[in-house]
Coordinates of C-alpha atoms in Angstrom, one line a residue:
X1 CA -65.0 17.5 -90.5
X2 CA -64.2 13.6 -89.4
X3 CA -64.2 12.8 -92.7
X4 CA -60.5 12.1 -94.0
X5 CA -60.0 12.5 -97.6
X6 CA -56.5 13.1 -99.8
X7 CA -56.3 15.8 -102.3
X8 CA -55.8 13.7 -104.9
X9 CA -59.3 12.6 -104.4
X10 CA -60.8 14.7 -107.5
X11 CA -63.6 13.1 -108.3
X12 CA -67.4 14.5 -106.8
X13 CA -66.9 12.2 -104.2
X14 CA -69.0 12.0 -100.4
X15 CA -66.8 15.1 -99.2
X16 CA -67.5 17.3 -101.7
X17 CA -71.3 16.6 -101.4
X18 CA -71.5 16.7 -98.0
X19 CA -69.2 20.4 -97.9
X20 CA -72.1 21.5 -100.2
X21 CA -75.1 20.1 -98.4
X22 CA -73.9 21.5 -95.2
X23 CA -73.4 24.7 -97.5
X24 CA -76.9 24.8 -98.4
X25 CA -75.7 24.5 -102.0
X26 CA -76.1 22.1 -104.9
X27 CA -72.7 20.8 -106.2
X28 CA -72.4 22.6 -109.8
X29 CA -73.9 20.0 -112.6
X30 CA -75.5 19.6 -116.2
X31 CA -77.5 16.8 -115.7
X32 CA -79.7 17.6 -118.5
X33 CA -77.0 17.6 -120.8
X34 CA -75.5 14.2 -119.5
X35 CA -78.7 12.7 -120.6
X36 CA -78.7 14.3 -124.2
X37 CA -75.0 13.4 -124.3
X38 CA -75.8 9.5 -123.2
X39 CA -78.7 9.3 -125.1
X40 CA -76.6 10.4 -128.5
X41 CA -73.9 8.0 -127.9
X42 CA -77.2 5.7 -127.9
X43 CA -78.4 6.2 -131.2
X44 CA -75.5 7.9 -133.3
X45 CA -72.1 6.0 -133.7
X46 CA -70.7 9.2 -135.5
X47 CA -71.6 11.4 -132.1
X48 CA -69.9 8.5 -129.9
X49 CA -67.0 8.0 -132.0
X50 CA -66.0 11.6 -132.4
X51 CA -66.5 13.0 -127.9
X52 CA -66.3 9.3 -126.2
X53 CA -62.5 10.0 -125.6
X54 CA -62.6 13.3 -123.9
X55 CA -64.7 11.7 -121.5
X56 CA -64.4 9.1 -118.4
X57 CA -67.3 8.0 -116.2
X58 CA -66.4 10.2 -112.9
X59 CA -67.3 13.1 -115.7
X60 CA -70.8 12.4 -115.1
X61 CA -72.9 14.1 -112.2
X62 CA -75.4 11.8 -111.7
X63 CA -74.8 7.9 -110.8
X64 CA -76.5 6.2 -113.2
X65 CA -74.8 8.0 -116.0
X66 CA -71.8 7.2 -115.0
X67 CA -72.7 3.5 -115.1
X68 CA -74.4 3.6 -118.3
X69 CA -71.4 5.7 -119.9
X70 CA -68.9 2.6 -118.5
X71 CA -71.5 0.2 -120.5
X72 CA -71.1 2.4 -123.3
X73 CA -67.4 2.8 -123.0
X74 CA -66.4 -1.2 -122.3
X75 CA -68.5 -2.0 -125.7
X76 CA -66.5 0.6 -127.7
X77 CA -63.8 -0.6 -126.5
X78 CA -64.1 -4.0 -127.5
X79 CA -65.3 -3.4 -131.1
X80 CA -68.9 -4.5 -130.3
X81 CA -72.0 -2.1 -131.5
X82 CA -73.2 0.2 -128.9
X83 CA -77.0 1.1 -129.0
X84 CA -80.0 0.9 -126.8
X85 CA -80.5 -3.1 -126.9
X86 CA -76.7 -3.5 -126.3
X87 CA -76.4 -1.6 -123.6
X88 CA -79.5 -2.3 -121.4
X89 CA -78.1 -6.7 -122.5
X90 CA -75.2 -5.5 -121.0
X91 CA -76.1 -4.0 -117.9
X92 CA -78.6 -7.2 -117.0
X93 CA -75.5 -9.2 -117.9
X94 CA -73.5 -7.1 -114.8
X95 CA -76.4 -7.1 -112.7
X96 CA -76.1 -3.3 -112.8
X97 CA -79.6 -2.3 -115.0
X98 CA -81.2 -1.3 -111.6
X99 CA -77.9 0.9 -111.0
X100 CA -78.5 2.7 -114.1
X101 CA -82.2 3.4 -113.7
X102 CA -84.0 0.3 -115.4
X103 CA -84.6 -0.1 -119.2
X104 CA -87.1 2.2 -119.0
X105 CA -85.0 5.3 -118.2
X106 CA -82.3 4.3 -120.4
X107 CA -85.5 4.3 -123.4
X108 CA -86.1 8.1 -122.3
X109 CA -82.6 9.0 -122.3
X110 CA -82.6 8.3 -126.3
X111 CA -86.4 10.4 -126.4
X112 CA -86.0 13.8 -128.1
X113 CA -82.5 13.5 -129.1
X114 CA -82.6 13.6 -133.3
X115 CA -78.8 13.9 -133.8
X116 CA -75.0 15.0 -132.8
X117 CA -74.9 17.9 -133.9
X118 CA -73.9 19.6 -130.7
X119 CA -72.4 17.3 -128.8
X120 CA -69.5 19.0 -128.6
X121 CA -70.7 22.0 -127.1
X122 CA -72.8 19.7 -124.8
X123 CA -69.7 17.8 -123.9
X124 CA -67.4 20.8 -123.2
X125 CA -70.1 21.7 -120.5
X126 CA -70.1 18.7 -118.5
X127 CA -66.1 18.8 -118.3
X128 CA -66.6 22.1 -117.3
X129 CA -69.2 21.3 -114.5
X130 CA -66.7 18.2 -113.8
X131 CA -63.9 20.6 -113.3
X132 CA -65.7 22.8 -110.7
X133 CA -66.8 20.0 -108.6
X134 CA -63.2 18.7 -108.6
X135 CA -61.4 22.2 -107.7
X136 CA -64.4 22.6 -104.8
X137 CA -63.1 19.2 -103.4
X138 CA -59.2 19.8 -103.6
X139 CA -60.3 23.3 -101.7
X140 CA -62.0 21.9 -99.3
X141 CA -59.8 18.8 -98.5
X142 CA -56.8 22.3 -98.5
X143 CA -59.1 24.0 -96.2
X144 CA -59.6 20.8 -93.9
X145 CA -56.0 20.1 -93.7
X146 CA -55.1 23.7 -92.9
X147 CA -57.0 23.8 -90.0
X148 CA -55.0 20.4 -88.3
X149 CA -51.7 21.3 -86.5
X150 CA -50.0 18.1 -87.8
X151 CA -50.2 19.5 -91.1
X152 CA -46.4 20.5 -92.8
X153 CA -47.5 23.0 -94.7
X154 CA -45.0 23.1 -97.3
X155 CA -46.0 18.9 -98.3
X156 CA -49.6 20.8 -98.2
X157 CA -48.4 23.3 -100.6
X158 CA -47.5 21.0 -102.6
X159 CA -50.0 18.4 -103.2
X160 CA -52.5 21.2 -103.4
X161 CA -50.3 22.6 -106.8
X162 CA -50.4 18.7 -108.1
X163 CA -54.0 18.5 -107.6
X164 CA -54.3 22.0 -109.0
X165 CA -51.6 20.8 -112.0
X166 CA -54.2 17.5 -112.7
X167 CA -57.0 19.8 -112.4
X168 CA -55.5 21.8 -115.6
X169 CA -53.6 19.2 -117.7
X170 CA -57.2 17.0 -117.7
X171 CA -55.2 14.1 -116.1
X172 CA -57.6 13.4 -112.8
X173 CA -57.1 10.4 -111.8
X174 CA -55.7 8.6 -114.3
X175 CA -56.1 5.1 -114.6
X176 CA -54.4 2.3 -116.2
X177 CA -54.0 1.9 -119.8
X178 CA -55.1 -1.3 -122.2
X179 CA -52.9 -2.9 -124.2
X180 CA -55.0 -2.0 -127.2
X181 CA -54.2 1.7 -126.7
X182 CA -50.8 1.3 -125.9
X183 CA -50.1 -0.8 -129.0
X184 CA -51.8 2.2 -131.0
X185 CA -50.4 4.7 -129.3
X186 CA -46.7 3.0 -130.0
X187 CA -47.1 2.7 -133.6
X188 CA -48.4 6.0 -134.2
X189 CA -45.3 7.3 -132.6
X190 CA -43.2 5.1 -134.8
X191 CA -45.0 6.2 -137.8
X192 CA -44.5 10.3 -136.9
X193 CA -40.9 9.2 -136.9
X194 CA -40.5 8.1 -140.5
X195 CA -39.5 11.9 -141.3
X196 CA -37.9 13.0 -138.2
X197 CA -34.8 10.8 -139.0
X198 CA -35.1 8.8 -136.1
X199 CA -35.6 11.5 -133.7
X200 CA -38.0 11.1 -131.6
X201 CA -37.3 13.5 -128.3
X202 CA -35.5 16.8 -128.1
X203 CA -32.6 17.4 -130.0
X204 CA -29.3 18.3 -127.9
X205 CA -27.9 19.5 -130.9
X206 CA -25.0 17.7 -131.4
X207 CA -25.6 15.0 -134.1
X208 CA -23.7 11.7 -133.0
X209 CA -25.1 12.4 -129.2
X210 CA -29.0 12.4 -130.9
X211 CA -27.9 9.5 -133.4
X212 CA -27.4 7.5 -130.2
X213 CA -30.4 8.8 -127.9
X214 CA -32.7 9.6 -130.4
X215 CA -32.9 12.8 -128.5
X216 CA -33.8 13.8 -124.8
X217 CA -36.8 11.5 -124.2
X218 CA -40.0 12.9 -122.5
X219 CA -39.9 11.5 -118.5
X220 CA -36.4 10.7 -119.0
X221 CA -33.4 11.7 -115.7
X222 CA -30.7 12.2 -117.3
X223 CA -27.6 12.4 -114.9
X224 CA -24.1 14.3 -117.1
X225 CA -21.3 14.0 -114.4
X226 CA -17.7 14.4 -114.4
X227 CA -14.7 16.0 -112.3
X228 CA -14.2 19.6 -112.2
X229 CA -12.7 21.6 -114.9
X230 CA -14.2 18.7 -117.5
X231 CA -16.5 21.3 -119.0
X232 CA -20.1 20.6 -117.2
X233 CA -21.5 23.7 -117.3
X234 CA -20.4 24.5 -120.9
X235 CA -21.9 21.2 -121.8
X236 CA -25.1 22.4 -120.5
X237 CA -24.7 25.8 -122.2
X238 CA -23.6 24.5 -125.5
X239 CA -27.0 22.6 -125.3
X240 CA -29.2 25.3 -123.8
X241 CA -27.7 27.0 -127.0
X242 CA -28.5 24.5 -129.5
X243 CA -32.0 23.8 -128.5
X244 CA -32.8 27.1 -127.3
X245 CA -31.8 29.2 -129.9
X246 CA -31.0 26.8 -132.7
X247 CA -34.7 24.7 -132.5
X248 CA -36.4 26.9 -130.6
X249 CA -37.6 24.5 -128.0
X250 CA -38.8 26.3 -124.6
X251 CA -36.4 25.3 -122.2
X252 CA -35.7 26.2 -118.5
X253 CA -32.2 26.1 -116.5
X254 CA -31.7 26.2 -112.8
X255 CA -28.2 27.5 -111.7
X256 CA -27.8 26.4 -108.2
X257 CA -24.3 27.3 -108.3
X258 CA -23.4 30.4 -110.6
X259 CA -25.4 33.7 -110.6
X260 CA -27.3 34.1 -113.8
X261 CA -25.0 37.0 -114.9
X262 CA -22.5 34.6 -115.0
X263 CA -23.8 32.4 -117.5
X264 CA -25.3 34.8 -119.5
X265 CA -21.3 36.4 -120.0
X266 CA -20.4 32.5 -120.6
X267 CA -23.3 32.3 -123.1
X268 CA -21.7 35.4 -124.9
X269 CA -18.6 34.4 -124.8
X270 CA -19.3 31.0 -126.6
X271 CA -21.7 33.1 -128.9
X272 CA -19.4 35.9 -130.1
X273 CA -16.1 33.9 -129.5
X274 CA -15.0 36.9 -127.1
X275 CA -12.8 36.5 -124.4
X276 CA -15.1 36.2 -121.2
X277 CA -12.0 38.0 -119.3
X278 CA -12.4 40.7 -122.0
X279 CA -16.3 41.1 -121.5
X280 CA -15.6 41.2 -117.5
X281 CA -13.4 43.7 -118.0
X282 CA -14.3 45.5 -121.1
X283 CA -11.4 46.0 -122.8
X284 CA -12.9 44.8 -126.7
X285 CA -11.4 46.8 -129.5
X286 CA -13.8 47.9 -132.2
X287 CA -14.1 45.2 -134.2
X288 CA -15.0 42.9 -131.0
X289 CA -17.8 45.8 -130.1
X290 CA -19.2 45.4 -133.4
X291 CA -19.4 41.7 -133.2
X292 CA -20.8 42.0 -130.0
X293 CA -23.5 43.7 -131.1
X294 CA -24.6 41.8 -134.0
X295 CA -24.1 38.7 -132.8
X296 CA -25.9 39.5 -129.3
X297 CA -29.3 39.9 -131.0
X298 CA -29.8 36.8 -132.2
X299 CA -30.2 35.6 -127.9
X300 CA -33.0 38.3 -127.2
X301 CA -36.0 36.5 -128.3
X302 CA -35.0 32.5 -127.3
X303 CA -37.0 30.5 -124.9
X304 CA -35.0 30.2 -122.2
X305 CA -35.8 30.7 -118.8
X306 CA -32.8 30.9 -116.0
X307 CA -33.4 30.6 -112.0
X308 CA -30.1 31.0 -110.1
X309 CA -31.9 30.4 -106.3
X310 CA -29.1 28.9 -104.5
X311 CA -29.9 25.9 -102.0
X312 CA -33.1 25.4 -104.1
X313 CA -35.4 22.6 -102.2
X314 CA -37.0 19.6 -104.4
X315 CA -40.9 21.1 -103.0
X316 CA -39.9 24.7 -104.6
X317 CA -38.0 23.1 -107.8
X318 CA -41.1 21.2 -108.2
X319 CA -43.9 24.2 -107.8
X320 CA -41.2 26.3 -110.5
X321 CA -41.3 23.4 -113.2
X322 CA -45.1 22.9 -113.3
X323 CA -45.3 26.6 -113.2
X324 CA -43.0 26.5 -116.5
X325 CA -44.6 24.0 -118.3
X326 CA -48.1 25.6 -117.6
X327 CA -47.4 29.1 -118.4
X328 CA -44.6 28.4 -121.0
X329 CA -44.8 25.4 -122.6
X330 CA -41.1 24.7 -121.2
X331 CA -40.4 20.9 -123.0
X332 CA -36.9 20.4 -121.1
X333 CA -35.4 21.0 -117.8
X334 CA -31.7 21.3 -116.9
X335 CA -30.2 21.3 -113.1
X336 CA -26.6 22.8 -112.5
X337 CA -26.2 20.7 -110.4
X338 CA -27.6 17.5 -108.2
X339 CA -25.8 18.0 -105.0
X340 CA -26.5 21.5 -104.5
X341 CA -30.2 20.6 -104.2
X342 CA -32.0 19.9 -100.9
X343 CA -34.5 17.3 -100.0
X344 CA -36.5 19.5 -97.3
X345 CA -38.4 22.6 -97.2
X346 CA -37.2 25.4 -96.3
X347 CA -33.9 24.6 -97.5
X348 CA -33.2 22.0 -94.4
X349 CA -31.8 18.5 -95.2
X350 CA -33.3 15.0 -94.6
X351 CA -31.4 12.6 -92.7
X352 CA -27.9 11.9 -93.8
X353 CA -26.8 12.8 -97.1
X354 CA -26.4 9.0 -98.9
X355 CA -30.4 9.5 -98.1
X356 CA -31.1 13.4 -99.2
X357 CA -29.2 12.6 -102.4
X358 CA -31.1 9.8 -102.7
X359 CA -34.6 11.5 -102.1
X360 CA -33.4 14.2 -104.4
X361 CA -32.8 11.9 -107.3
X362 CA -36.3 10.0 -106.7
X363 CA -37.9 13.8 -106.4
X364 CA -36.2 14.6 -110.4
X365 CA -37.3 11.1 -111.7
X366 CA -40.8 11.5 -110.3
X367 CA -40.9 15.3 -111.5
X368 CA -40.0 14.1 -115.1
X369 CA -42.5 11.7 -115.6
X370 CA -45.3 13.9 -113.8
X371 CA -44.6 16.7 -116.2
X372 CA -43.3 14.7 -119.1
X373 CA -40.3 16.4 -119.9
X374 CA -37.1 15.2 -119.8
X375 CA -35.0 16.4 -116.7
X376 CA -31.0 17.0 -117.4
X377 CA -29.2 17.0 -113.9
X378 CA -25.8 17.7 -113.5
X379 CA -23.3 15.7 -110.9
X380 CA -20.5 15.1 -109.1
X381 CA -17.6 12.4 -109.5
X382 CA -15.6 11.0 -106.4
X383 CA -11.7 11.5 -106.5
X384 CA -11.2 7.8 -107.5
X385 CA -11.4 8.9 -111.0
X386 CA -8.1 10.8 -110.5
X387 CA -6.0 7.7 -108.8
X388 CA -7.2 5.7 -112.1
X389 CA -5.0 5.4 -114.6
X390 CA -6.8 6.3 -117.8
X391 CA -8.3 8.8 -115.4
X392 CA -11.9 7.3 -117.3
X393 CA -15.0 7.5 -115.4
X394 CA -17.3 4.8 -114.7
X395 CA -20.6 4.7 -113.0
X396 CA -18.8 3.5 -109.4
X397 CA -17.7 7.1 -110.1
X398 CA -20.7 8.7 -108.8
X399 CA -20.6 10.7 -105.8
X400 CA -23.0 10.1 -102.4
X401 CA -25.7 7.6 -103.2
X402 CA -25.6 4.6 -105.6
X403 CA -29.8 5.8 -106.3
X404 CA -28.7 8.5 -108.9
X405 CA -27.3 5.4 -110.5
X406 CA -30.8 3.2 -110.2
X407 CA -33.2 6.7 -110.7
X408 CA -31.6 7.9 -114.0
X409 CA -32.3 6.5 -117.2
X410 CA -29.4 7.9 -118.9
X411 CA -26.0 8.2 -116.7
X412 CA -23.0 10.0 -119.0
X413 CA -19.7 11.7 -118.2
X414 CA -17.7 14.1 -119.9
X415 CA -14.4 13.2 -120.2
X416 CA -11.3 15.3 -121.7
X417 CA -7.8 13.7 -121.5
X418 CA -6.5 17.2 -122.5
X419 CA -6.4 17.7 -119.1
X420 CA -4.5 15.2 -117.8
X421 CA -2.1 15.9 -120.2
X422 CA -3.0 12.7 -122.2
X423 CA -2.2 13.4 -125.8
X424 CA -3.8 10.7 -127.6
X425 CA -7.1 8.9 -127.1
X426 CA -6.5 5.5 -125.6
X427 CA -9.6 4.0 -127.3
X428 CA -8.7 4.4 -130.8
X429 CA -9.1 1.3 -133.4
X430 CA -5.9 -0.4 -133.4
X431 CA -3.0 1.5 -135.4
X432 CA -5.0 4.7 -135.0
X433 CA -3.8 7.6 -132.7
X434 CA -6.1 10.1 -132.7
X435 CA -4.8 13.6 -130.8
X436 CA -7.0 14.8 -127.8
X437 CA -6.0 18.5 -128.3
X438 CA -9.6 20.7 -128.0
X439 CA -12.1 17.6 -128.1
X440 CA -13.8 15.9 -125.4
X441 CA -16.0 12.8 -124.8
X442 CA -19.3 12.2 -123.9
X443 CA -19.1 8.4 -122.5
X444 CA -23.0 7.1 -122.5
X445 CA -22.2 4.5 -119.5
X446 CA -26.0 3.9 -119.0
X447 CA -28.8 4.0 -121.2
X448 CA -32.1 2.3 -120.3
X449 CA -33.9 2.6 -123.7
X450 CA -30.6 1.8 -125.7
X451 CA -26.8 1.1 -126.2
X452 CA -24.0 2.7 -124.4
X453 CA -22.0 4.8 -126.8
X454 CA -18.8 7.0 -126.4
X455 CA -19.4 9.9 -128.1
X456 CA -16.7 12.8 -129.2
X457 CA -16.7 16.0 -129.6
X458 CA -14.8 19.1 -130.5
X459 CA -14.1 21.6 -127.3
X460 CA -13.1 25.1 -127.4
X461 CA -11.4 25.8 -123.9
X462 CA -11.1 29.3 -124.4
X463 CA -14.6 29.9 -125.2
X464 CA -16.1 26.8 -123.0
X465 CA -17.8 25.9 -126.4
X466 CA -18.8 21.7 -126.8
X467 CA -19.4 21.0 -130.9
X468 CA -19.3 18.4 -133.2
X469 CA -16.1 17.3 -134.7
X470 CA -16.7 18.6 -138.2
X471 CA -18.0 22.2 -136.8
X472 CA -15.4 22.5 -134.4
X473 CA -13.6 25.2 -136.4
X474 CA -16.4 26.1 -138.4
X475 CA -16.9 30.3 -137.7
X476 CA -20.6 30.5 -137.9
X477 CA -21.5 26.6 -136.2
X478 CA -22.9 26.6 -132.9
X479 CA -22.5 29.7 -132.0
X480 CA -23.8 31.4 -128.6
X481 CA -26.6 30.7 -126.7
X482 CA -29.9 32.1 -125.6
X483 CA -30.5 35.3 -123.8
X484 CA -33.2 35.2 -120.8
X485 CA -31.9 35.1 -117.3
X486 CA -34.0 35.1 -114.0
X487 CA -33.6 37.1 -111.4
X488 CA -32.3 36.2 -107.9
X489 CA -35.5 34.8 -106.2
X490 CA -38.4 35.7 -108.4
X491 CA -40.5 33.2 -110.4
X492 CA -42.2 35.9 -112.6
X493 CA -39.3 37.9 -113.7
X494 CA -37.3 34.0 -114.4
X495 CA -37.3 35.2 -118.2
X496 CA -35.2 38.6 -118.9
X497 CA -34.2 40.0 -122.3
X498 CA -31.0 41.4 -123.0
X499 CA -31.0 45.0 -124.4
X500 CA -27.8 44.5 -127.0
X501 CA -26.7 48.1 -125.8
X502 CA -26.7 47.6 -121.7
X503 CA -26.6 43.7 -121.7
X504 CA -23.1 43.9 -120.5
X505 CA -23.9 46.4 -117.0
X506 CA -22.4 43.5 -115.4
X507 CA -21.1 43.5 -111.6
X508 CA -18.2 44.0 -110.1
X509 CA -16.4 40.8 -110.7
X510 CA -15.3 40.6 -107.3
X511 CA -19.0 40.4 -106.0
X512 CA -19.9 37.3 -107.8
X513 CA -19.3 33.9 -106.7
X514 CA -17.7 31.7 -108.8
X515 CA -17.8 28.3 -109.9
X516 CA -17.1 25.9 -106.8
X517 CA -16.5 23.1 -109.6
X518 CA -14.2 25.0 -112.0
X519 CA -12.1 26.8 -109.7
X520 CA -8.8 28.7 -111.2
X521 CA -6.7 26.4 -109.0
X522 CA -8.5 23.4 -110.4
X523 CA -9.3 24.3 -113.8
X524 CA -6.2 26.4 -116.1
X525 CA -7.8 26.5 -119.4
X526 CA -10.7 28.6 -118.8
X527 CA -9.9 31.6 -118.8
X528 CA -12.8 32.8 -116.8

């Protein structure tokens, strides 16, 4: 076919007709109950008010429906009555009455129809008929790609899933957005906040961290970084835990760098404030069995999903998260970490690094705001942070490309002076000096929808446990995290739950690869 089309063209567009009249087939349609539909919203404001929003004029099968039904809509809109005189006034005004089948056809439309007491049902079948013509056209426009040898079929792969993702989420082609519903949309949100205590995204669980963010926000990069041995990946456990288990929010977590195993023995470790060396090697006494035990059950049933693909590419991180979302309702998505990603299929890179990197970071921003979830991505720090004096970091800090910088919409670092064998913080209130022994910092260095903040909190080094202040000694705060672990390359099996009695079957220690960021030469206090 000479015809070029995109896949994002959904719409029952020229392609799709033409693919079905060379076919020999009729595009599926309900045109008789676009015209019962229109003709409703004609003569019964209670029938237009209560379907005119599931609806947008590419719904409609036949032409003039859809410009009657952008009459209708553009009226409603703008608070003026919508009935038979208004529309057909309207449509001479736009010199589009011929368009939409004279007055006459527009006086038939409203013939026979008595009331709305269907139009829901009648409704729900023109969508449906909509959302058959649309997945004929992504097919064929796959079909017509396929067959082209300049086609990369992984970019083909994914566009199809997008178009596929649109198809399913009821967002086809969406449009811009008037002020009007913005405003409304706005201060409905602020209203459903008046008892949320001014939490308006996911909780990370710790409570001066959510005071300043109001939680995760939905479309949000968020970009943790710091030097090795500062506790990344137990910050990202320690919050897996919290909303995981603790608010039961369905949340996923790709390891790019540790093999799920591994975190899931970090996870108990933090949970039943066992030894990790002692779980590696199993050398509990009978009191630490029993604990283990009890404690371990609470992980079994939280929604967490764990993919440890090493070298994973932004086109198969992207196909896993809309799978997530779709099948599982996932609301937040971590990344352990940023540079271990790659820009290219197949696992190849793109250009030089400063450019992957910054392709990468784009790729999470976009993938956030397509799903609507915020994205948590953890990242390097350069080695200037070590020649500084305070040892702080800042955001010059950040390693490779100055875009993970410009993408995110929250930059922070963890920062723990403990360490660098600083004893006392050095931004205490004057005549304060506050000791630095187990607590860490969460330094909020850019925040797009807010204030910069440094945050502190309690840290457990021989448990790799983050807490709040006040619960950093409290026995039954915080503890452990949830339970389900993926398997090596498999999307389906990405969700495992732990049997209490052969969760610990772990590998041979010596097989499993261990944190490039937290290595023992780097990192003496965890003891793992």
């Amino acid at each position: 076919m000479a015809q070029k089309e995109t896949l994002s063209s959904l719409t029952h567009g020229n392609f799709a007709k033409e693919l079905s009249i060379a076919d020999g087939k009729m595009p599926p349609n309900a045109v008789d109950f676009e015209r019962l539909v229109i003709g409703t919203f004609l003569i019964d404001k209670k029938g237009l008010d209560h379907s005119i929003d599931l609806l947008t004029p590419e719904v409609f099968y036949d032409p003039r429906h859809q410009v009657i039904f952008s009459s209708i809509l553009k009226l409603y809109e703008g608070n003026h009555p919508v009935d038979l005189m208004t529309i057909i006034q309207d449509l001479k005004k736009e010199d589009k009455l011929s368009q939409a089948g004279g007055d006459h056809y527009i006086i038939d439309l409203t013939m026979g129809v008595s009331s709305s007491a269907h139009i829901e049902y009648h409704v729900r079948v023109i969508l449906e008929k909509y959302i058959l013509r649309s997945l004929i056209n992504v097919s064929a426009n796959v079909i017509d790609s396929s067959y082209k040898e300049s086609t990369d079929v992984f970019e083909l792969l994914d566009k199809a899933e997008q178009s596929f993702f649109e198809i399913t989420n009821g967002t086809i082609k969406k449009g811009f957005d008037t002020a009007n519903s913005l405003v409304k949309q706005a201060i409905d949100t602020i209203k459903s906040l008046k008892d949320k205590q001014g939490l308006s995204g996911v909780p990370s669980g710790f409570r001066d961290v959510d005071k300043e963010t109001g939680g995760w926000q939905n479309s949000d990069l968020i970009i943790i970084a710091a030097r090795p041995a500062m506790g990344k990946t137990a910050f990202l456990l320690s919050m897996a835990r919290n909303i995981a288990v603790g608010h039961k929010i369905p949340m996923a977590l790709f390891s790019l760098e540790m093999a799920s195993v591994q975190l899931i023995t970090r996870m108990i470790a933090s949970e039943t404030r066992i030894s990790s060396e002692k779980l590696r090697k199993g050398t509990l006494d009978d009191e630490e069995w029993q604990r283990l035990f009890s404690n371990v059950s609470e992980l079994e049933n939280a929604p967490l999903y764990i993919d440890e693909t090493p070298s994973l590419s932004i086109f198969d991180f992207r196909a896993k998260c809309r799978r997530l979302v779709m099948q599982h309702g996932v609301r937040l998505i971590m990344v352990d970490y940023l540079q271990l990603m790659t820009a290219g299929s197949s696992g190849k890179g793109v250009g030089n690094r400063e450019q992957e990197i910054s392709m990468i970071s784009r790729s999470l921003k976009a993938i956030a705001k397509e799903l609507n979830v915020p994205v948590i991505a953890l990242s390097q720090l350069s080695r200037s942070v070590e020649t500084r004096p305070g040892k702080r970091p800042q955001l010059s800090d950040l390693r490779e490309s100055g875009a993970i910088e410009q993408d995110a919409d929250i930059v922070s670092f963890i920062f723990r002076p403990e360490y660098y064998k600083i004893t006392v913080w050095d931004n205490d209130e004057e005549g304060q000096e506050t000791s630095t022994e187990n607590q860490a910092e969460l330094i909020i260095a850019k925040h797009r929808n807010g204030a910069t903040a440094d945050v502190r909190l309690s840290f457990l080094k021989h448990f790799a446990k983050f807490g709040d202040i006040e619960a950093a000694f409290d026995g039954g705060a915080g503890r452990g995290y949830p339970s389900n672990f993926g398997e090596p390359s498999g999307f389906d099996k990405i969700k495992t739950t732990i049997q209490p009695g052969a969760a610990f079957d772990l590998p041979d220690s010596s097989k499993l690869s261990g944190s490039s960021m937290n290595d023992f030469d780097d990192d003496d206090d965890f003891p793992f």
